[in-house]
CSV table of C-alpha atoms in Angstrom, one decimal:
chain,number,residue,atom,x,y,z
A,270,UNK,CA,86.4,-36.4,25.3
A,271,UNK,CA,84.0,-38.1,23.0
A,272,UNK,CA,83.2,-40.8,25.1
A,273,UNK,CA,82.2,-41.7,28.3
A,274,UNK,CA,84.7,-41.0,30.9
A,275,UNK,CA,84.9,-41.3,34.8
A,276,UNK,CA,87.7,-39.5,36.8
A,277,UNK,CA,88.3,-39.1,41.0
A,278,UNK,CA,91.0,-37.4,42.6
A,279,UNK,CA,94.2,-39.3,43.4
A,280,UNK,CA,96.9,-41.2,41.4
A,281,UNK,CA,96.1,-44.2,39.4
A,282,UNK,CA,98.7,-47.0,37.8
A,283,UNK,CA,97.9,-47.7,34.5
A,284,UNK,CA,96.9,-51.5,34.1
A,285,UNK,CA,93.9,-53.3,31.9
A,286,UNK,CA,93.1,-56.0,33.9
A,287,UNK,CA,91.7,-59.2,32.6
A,288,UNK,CA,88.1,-59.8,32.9
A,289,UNK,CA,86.6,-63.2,33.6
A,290,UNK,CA,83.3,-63.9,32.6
A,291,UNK,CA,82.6,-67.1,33.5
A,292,UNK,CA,81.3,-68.6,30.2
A,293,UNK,CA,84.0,-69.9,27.2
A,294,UNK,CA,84.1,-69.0,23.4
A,295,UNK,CA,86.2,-68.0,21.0
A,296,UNK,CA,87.8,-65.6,23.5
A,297,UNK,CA,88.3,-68.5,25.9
A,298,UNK,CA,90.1,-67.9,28.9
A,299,UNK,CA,91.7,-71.2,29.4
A,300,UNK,CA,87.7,-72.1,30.6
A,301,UNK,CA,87.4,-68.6,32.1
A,302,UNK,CA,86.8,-66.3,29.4
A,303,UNK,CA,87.3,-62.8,28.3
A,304,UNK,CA,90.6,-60.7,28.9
A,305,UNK,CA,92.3,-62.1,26.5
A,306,UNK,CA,91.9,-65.9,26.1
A,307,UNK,CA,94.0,-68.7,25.6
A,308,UNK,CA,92.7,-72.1,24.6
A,309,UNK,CA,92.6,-75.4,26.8
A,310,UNK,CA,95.6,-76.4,24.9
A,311,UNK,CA,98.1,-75.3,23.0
A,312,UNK,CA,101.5,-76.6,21.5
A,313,UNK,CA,105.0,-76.1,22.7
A,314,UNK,CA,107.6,-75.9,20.8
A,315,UNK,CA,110.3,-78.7,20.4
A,316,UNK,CA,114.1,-77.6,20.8
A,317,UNK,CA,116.3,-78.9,18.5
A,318,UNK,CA,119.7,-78.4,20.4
A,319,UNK,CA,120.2,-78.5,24.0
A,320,UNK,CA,118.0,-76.7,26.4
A,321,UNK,CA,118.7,-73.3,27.2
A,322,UNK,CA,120.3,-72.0,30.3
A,323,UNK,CA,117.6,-70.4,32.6
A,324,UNK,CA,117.1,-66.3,31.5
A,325,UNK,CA,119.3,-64.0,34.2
A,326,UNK,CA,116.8,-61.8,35.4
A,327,UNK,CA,119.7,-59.4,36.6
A,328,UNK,CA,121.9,-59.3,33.2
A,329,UNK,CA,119.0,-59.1,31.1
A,330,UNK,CA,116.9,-56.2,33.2
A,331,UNK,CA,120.1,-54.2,33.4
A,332,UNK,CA,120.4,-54.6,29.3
A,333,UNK,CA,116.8,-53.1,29.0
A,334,UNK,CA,116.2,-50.7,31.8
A,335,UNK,CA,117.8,-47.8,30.8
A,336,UNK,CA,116.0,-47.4,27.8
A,337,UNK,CA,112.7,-47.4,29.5
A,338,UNK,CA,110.7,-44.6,30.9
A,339,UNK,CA,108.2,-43.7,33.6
A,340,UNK,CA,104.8,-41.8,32.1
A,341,UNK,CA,102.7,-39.8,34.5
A,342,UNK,CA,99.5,-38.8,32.4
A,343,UNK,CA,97.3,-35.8,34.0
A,344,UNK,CA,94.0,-35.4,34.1
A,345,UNK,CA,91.9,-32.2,34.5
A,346,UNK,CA,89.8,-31.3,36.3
A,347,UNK,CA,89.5,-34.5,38.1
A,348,UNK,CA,93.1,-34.1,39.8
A,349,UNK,CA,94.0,-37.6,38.8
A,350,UNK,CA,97.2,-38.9,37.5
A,351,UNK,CA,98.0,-42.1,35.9
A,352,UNK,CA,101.4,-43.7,36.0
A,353,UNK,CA,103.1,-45.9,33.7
A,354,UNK,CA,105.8,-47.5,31.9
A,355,UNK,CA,107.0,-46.5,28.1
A,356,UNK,CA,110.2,-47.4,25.6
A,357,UNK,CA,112.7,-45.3,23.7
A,358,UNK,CA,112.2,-45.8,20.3
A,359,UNK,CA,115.1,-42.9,19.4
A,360,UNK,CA,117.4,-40.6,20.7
A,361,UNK,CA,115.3,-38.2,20.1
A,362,UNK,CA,112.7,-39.1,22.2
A,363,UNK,CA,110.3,-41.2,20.7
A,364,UNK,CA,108.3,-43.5,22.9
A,365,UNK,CA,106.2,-46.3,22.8
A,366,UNK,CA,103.6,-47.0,25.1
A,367,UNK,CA,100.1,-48.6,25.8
A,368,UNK,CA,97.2,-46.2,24.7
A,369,UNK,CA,95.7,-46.4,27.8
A,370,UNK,CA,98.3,-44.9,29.8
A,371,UNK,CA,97.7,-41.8,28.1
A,372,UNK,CA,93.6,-42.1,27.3
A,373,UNK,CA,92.4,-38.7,29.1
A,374,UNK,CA,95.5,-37.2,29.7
A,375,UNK,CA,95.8,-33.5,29.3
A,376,UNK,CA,99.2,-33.7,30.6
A,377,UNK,CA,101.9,-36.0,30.3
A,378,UNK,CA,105.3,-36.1,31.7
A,379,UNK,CA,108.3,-38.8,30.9
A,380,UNK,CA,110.6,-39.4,33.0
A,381,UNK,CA,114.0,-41.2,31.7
A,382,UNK,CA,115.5,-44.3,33.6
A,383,UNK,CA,118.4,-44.1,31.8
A,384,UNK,CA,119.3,-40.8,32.5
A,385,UNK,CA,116.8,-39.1,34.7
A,386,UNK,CA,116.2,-36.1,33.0
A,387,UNK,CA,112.3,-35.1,32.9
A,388,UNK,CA,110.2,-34.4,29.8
A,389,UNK,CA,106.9,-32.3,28.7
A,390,UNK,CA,105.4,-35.3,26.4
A,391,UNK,CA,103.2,-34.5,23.3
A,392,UNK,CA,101.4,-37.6,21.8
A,393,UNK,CA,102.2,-38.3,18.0
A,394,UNK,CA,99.8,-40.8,17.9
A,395,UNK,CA,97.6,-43.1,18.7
A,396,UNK,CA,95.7,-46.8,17.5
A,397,UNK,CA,92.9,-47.4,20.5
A,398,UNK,CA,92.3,-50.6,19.5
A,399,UNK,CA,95.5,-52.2,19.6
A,400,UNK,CA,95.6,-50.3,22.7
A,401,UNK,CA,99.4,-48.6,21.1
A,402,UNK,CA,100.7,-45.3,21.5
A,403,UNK,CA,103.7,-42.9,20.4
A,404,UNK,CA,105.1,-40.0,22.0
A,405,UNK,CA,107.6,-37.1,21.6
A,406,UNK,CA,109.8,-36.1,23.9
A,407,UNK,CA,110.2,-32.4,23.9
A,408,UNK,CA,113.9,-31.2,23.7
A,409,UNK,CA,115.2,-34.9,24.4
A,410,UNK,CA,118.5,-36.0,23.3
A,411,UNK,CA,121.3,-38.8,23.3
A,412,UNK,CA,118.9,-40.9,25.2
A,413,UNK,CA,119.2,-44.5,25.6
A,414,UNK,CA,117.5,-46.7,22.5
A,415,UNK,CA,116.2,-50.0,23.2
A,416,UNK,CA,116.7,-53.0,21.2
A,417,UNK,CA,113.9,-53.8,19.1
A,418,UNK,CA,113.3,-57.6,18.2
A,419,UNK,CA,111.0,-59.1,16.9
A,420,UNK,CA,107.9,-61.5,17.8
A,421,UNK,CA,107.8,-63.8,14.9
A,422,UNK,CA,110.1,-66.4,16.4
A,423,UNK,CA,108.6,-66.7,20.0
A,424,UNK,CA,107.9,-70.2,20.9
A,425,UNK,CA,105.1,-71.4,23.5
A,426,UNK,CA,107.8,-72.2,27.1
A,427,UNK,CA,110.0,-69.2,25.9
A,428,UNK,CA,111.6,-67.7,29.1
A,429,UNK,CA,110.6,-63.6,29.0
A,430,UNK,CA,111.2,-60.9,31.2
A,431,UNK,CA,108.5,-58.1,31.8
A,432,UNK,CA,110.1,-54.4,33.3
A,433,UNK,CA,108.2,-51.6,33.9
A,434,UNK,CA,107.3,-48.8,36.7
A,435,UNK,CA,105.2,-51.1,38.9
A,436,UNK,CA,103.2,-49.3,41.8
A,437,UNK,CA,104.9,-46.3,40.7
A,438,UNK,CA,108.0,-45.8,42.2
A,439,UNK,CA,109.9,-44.7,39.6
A,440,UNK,CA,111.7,-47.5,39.7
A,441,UNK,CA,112.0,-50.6,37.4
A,442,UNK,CA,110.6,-54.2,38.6
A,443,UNK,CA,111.3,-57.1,36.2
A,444,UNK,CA,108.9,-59.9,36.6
A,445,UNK,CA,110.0,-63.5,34.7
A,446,UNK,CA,108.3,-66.4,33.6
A,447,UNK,CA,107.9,-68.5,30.5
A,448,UNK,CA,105.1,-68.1,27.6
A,449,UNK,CA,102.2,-69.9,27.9
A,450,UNK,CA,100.2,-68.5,24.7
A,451,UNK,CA,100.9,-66.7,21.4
A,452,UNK,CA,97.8,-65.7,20.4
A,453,UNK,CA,95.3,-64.6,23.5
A,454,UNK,CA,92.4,-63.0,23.1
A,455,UNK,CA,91.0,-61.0,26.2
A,456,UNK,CA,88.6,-58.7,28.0
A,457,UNK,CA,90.4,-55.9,29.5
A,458,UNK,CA,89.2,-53.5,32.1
A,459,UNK,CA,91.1,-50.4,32.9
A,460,UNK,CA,92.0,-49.8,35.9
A,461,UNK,CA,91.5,-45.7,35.7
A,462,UNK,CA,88.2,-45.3,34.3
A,463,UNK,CA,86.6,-48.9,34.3
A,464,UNK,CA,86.1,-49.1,30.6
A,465,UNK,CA,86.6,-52.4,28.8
A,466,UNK,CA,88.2,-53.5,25.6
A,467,UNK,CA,88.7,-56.7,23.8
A,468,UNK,CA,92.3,-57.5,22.9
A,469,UNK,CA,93.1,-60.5,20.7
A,470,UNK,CA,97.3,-61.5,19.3
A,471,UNK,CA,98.1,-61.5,22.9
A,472,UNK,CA,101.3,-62.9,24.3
A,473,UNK,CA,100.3,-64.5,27.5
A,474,UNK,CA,103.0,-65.0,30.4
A,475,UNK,CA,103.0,-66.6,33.3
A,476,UNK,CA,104.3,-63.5,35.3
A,477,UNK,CA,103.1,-61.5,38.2
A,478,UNK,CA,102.5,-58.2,36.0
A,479,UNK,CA,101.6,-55.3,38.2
A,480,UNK,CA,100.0,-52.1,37.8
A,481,UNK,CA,102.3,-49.1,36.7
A,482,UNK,CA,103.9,-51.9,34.1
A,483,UNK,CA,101.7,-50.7,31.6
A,484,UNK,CA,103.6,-50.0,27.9
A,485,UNK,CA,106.9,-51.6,30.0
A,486,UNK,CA,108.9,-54.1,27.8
A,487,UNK,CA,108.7,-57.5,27.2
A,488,UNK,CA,112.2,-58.6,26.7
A,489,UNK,CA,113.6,-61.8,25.3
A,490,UNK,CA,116.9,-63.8,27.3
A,491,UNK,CA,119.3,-61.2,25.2
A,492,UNK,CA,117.4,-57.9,26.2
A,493,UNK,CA,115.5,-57.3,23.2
A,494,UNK,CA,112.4,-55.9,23.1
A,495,UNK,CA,109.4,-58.4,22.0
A,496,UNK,CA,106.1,-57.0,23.5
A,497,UNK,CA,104.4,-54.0,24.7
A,498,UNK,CA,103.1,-54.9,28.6
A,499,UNK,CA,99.7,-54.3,28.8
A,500,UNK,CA,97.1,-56.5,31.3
A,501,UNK,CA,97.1,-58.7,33.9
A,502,UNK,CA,94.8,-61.4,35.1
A,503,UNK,CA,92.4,-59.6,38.0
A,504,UNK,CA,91.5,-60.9,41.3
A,505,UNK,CA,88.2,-62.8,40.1
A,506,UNK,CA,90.8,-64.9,37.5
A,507,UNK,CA,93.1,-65.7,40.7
A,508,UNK,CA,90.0,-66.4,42.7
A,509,UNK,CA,89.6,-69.6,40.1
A,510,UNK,CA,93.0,-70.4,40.3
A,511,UNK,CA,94.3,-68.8,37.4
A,512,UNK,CA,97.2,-66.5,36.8
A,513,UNK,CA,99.1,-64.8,38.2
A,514,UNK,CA,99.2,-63.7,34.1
A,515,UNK,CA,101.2,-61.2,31.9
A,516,UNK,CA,99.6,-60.2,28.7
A,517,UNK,CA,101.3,-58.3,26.0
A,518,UNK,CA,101.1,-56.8,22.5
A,519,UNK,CA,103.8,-58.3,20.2
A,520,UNK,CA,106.5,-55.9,19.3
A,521,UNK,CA,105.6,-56.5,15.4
A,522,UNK,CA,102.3,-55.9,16.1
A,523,UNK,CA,103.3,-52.4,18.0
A,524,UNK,CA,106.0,-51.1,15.3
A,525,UNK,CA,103.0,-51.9,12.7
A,526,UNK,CA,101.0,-48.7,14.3
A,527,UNK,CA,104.1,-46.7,14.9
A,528,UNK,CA,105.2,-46.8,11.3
A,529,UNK,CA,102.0,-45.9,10.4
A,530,UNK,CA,101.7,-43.1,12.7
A,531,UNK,CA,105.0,-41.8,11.5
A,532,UNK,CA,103.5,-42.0,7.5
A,533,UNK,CA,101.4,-39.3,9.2
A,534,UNK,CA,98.4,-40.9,7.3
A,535,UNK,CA,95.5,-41.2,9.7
A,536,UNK,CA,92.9,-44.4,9.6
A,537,UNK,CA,89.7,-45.6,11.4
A,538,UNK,CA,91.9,-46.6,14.2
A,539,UNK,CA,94.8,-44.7,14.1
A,540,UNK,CA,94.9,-41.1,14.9
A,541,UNK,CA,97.6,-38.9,14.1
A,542,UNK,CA,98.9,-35.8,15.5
A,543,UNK,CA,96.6,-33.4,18.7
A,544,UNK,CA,92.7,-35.4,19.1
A,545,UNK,CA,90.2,-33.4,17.6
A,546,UNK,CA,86.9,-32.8,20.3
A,547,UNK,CA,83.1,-31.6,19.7
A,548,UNK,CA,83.6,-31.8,23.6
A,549,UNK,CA,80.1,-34.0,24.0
A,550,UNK,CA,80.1,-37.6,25.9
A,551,UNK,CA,78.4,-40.1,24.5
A,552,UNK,CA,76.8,-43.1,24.6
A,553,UNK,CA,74.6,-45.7,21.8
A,554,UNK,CA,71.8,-45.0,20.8
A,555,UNK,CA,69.1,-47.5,20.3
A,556,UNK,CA,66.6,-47.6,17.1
A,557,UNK,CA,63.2,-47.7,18.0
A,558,UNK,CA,60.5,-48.6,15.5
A,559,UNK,CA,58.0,-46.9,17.7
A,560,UNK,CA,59.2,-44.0,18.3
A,561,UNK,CA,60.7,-43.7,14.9
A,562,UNK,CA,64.3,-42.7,16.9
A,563,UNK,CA,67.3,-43.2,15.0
A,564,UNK,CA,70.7,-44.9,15.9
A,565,UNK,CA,73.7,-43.2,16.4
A,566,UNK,CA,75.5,-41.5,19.2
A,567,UNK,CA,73.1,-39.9,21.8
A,568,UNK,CA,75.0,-36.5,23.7
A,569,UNK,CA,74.6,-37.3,27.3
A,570,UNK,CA,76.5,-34.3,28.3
A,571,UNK,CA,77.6,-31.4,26.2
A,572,UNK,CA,80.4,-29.8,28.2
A,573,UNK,CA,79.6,-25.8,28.8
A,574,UNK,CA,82.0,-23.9,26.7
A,575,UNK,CA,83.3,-26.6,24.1
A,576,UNK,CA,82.3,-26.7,20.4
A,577,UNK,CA,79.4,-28.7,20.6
A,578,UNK,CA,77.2,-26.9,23.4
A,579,UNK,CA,78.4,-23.1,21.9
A,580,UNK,CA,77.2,-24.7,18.9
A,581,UNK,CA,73.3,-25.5,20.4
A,582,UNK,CA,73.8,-29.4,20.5
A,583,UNK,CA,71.8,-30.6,23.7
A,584,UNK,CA,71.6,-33.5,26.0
A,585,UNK,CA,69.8,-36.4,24.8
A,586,UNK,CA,70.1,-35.4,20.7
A,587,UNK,CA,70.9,-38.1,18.9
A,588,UNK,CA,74.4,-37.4,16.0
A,589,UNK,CA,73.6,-39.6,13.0
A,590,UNK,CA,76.1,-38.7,10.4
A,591,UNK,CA,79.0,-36.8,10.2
A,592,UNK,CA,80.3,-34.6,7.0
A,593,UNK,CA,77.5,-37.0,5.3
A,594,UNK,CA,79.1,-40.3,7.2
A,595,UNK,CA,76.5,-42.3,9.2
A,596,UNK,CA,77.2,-42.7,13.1
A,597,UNK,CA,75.3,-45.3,14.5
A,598,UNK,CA,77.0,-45.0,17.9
A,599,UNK,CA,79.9,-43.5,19.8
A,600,UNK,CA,82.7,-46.0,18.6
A,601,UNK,CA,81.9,-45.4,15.0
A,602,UNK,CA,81.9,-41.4,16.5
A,603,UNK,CA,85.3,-41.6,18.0
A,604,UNK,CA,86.7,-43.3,13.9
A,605,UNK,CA,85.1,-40.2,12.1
A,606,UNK,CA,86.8,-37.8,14.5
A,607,UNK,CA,89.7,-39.4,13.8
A,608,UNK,CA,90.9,-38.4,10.5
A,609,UNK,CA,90.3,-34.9,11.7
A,610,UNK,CA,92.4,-32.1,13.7
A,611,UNK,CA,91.9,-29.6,15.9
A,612,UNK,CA,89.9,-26.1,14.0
A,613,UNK,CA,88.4,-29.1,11.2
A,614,UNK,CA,84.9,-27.6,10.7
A,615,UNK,CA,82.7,-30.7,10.7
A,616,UNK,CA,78.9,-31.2,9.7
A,617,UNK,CA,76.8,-32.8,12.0
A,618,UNK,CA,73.2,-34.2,11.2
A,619,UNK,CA,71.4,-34.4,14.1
A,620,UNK,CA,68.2,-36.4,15.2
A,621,UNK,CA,66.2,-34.3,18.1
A,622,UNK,CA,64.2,-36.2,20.8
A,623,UNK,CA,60.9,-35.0,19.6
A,624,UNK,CA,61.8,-36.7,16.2
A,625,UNK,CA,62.8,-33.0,14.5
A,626,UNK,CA,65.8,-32.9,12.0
A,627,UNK,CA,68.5,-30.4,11.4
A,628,UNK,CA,72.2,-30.1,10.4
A,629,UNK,CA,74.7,-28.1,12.2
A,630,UNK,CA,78.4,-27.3,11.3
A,631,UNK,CA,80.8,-27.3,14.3
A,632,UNK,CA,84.2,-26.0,14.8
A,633,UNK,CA,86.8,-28.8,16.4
A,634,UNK,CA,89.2,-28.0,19.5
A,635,UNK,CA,91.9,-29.9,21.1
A,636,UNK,CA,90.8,-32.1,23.1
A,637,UNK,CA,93.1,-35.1,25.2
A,638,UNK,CA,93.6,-38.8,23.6
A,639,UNK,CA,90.2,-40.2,23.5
């Protein structure tokens, strides 16, 4: 709750959407730009044998669908729930799915395609900017496993197959088409609350990827899973004649944060376990010379009844270290909250808008996925 955050009543489908910005660069969008780019050229790969049959879109979906679930994420007290796509990593009921279908949520509920039961989800852990995330199943069993591959070997032209809950209905949709880039770097907007990230690694496919796909499965020709879903190109790349796109994290990539989530050792970008809250949102804060105010992360709102207002922290004070960190502005915020949980007593050093100085400890509460 750290952070900005916009909510409306209704249902959502989680989808980052790929941003052009008109001008090129390193994140170059083939010539568009941010949301993940792909240069003007790139290599394909030469086969060595014959060429491969064309993938079965109906044999391969009904490999990997049953190992798939549907997310709905709940959001209070906006009323609004998010729906997406996620895959079992065990029996148990671990999941893996795109942080972003989850970001807010003080709910979430799975779904199982393989066997239809219904789950209360609890969310082990989470790496924002890789935009990854693992759940837990509560009381799941002898569910459906999917087969994890691996990314390493993907060629530029490789045929792939994207499945997930598209629009919603609880149903899969597989969505085919070859890869056009291994290693895409992109703008994405979400969908739900309009907030933008840069993604780079990207495997870019030329496939219709719709909303509600979201931490879905890339599979390979034998049903193996070799990508998170996560974006599409948006309306304005279209508009230009690009896309339709598919953009997705690479499976080795994704296992990378789940093994460190299950080390239960927390980082900068991965957070382990419930999300710690001072229950502010935040934006920068700029340095001014003149005014003498510092950088940092500036409380726009301190939410009546959370830590940080029962604790006297007001709109438009300024947080410039943590426990003796320095914060110069909400991301570096969000990474200090990070390696904390819920009841952490944390020290604040705040900057007031008259230039006044004080420190203030405040007690953490649970708080959703930030």
């Amino acid at each position: 709750m750290d952070s900005d955050r916009r909510g409306g009543g209704g249902r959502v489908f989680a989808l980052f959407v790929v941003v052009v910005l008109g001008i090129t660069g390193f994140l170059g969008y083939r010539g568009e730009l941010p949301r993940w780019p792909f240069g003007d050229t790139y290599v394909t790969a030469g086969l060595t044998g014959p060429p491969l049959p064309p993938l079965n879109v109906t044999l391969v979906a009904r490999v990997a669908e049953p190992a798939l679930v549907n997310i709905t994420a709940g959001i209070r007290p906006y009323g609004m729930g998010a729906a997406g796509s996620g895959i079992v990593l065990s029996a148990e009921g671990e999941v893996l799915t795109s942080h972003h279908v989850i970001k807010g949520a003080d709910t979430v509920t799975v779904s199982d395609v393989g066997t239809g039961a219904v789950y209360t989800a609890t969310v082990a852990g989470y790496d924002a900017m890789a935009d990854i995330a693992l759940l837990d199943l509560q009381g799941a069993g002898g569910l459906p496993v999917a087969r994890i591959g691996s990314s390493a070997p993907l060629h530029v032209g490789d045929d792939v197959l994207a499945i997930g809950n598209a629009g919603g209905t609880g149903s899969p949709t597989a969505v085919g088409g070859p890869i056009t880039n291994l290693d895409s770097s992109i703008v994405a907007r979400n969908s739900a609350d309009l907030t933008r990230k840069s993604l780079r690694g990207m495997i870019e496919v030329a496939a219709a990827v719709a909303a509600g796909q979201s931490g879905g499965a890339l599979v390979d020709r034998y049903g193996s899973v070799i990508g998170v879903v996560t974006a599409a190109s948006g309306e304005a790349a279209k508009a230009v004649g690009k896309g339709p796109n598919g953009y997705a994290v690479p499976i080795d990539t994704a296992m990378g944060v789940v093994r460190q989530i299950r080390s239960g050792t927390s980082t900068d970008t991965v957070h382990i376990g419930p999300t710690a809250t001072l229950g502010i949102l935040t934006s920068d804060a700029q340095p001014s010379a003149q005014s003498g105010a510092p950088a940092g992360a500036r409380i726009d709102v301190a939410i009546y009844g959370l830590p940080a207002y029962e604790a006297g922290l007001a709109d438009g004070e300024v947080i410039t270290a943590l426990d003796d960190r320095p914060i110069t502005g909400s991301q570096m915020l969000k990474a200090a909250l990070n390696a904390h949980k819920p009841d952490d007593v944390v020290r604040l050093e705040i900057s007031e808008p008259g230039g006044a100085r004080r420190t203030v400890s405040v007690s953490l509460t649970v708080g959703p996925p930030n």
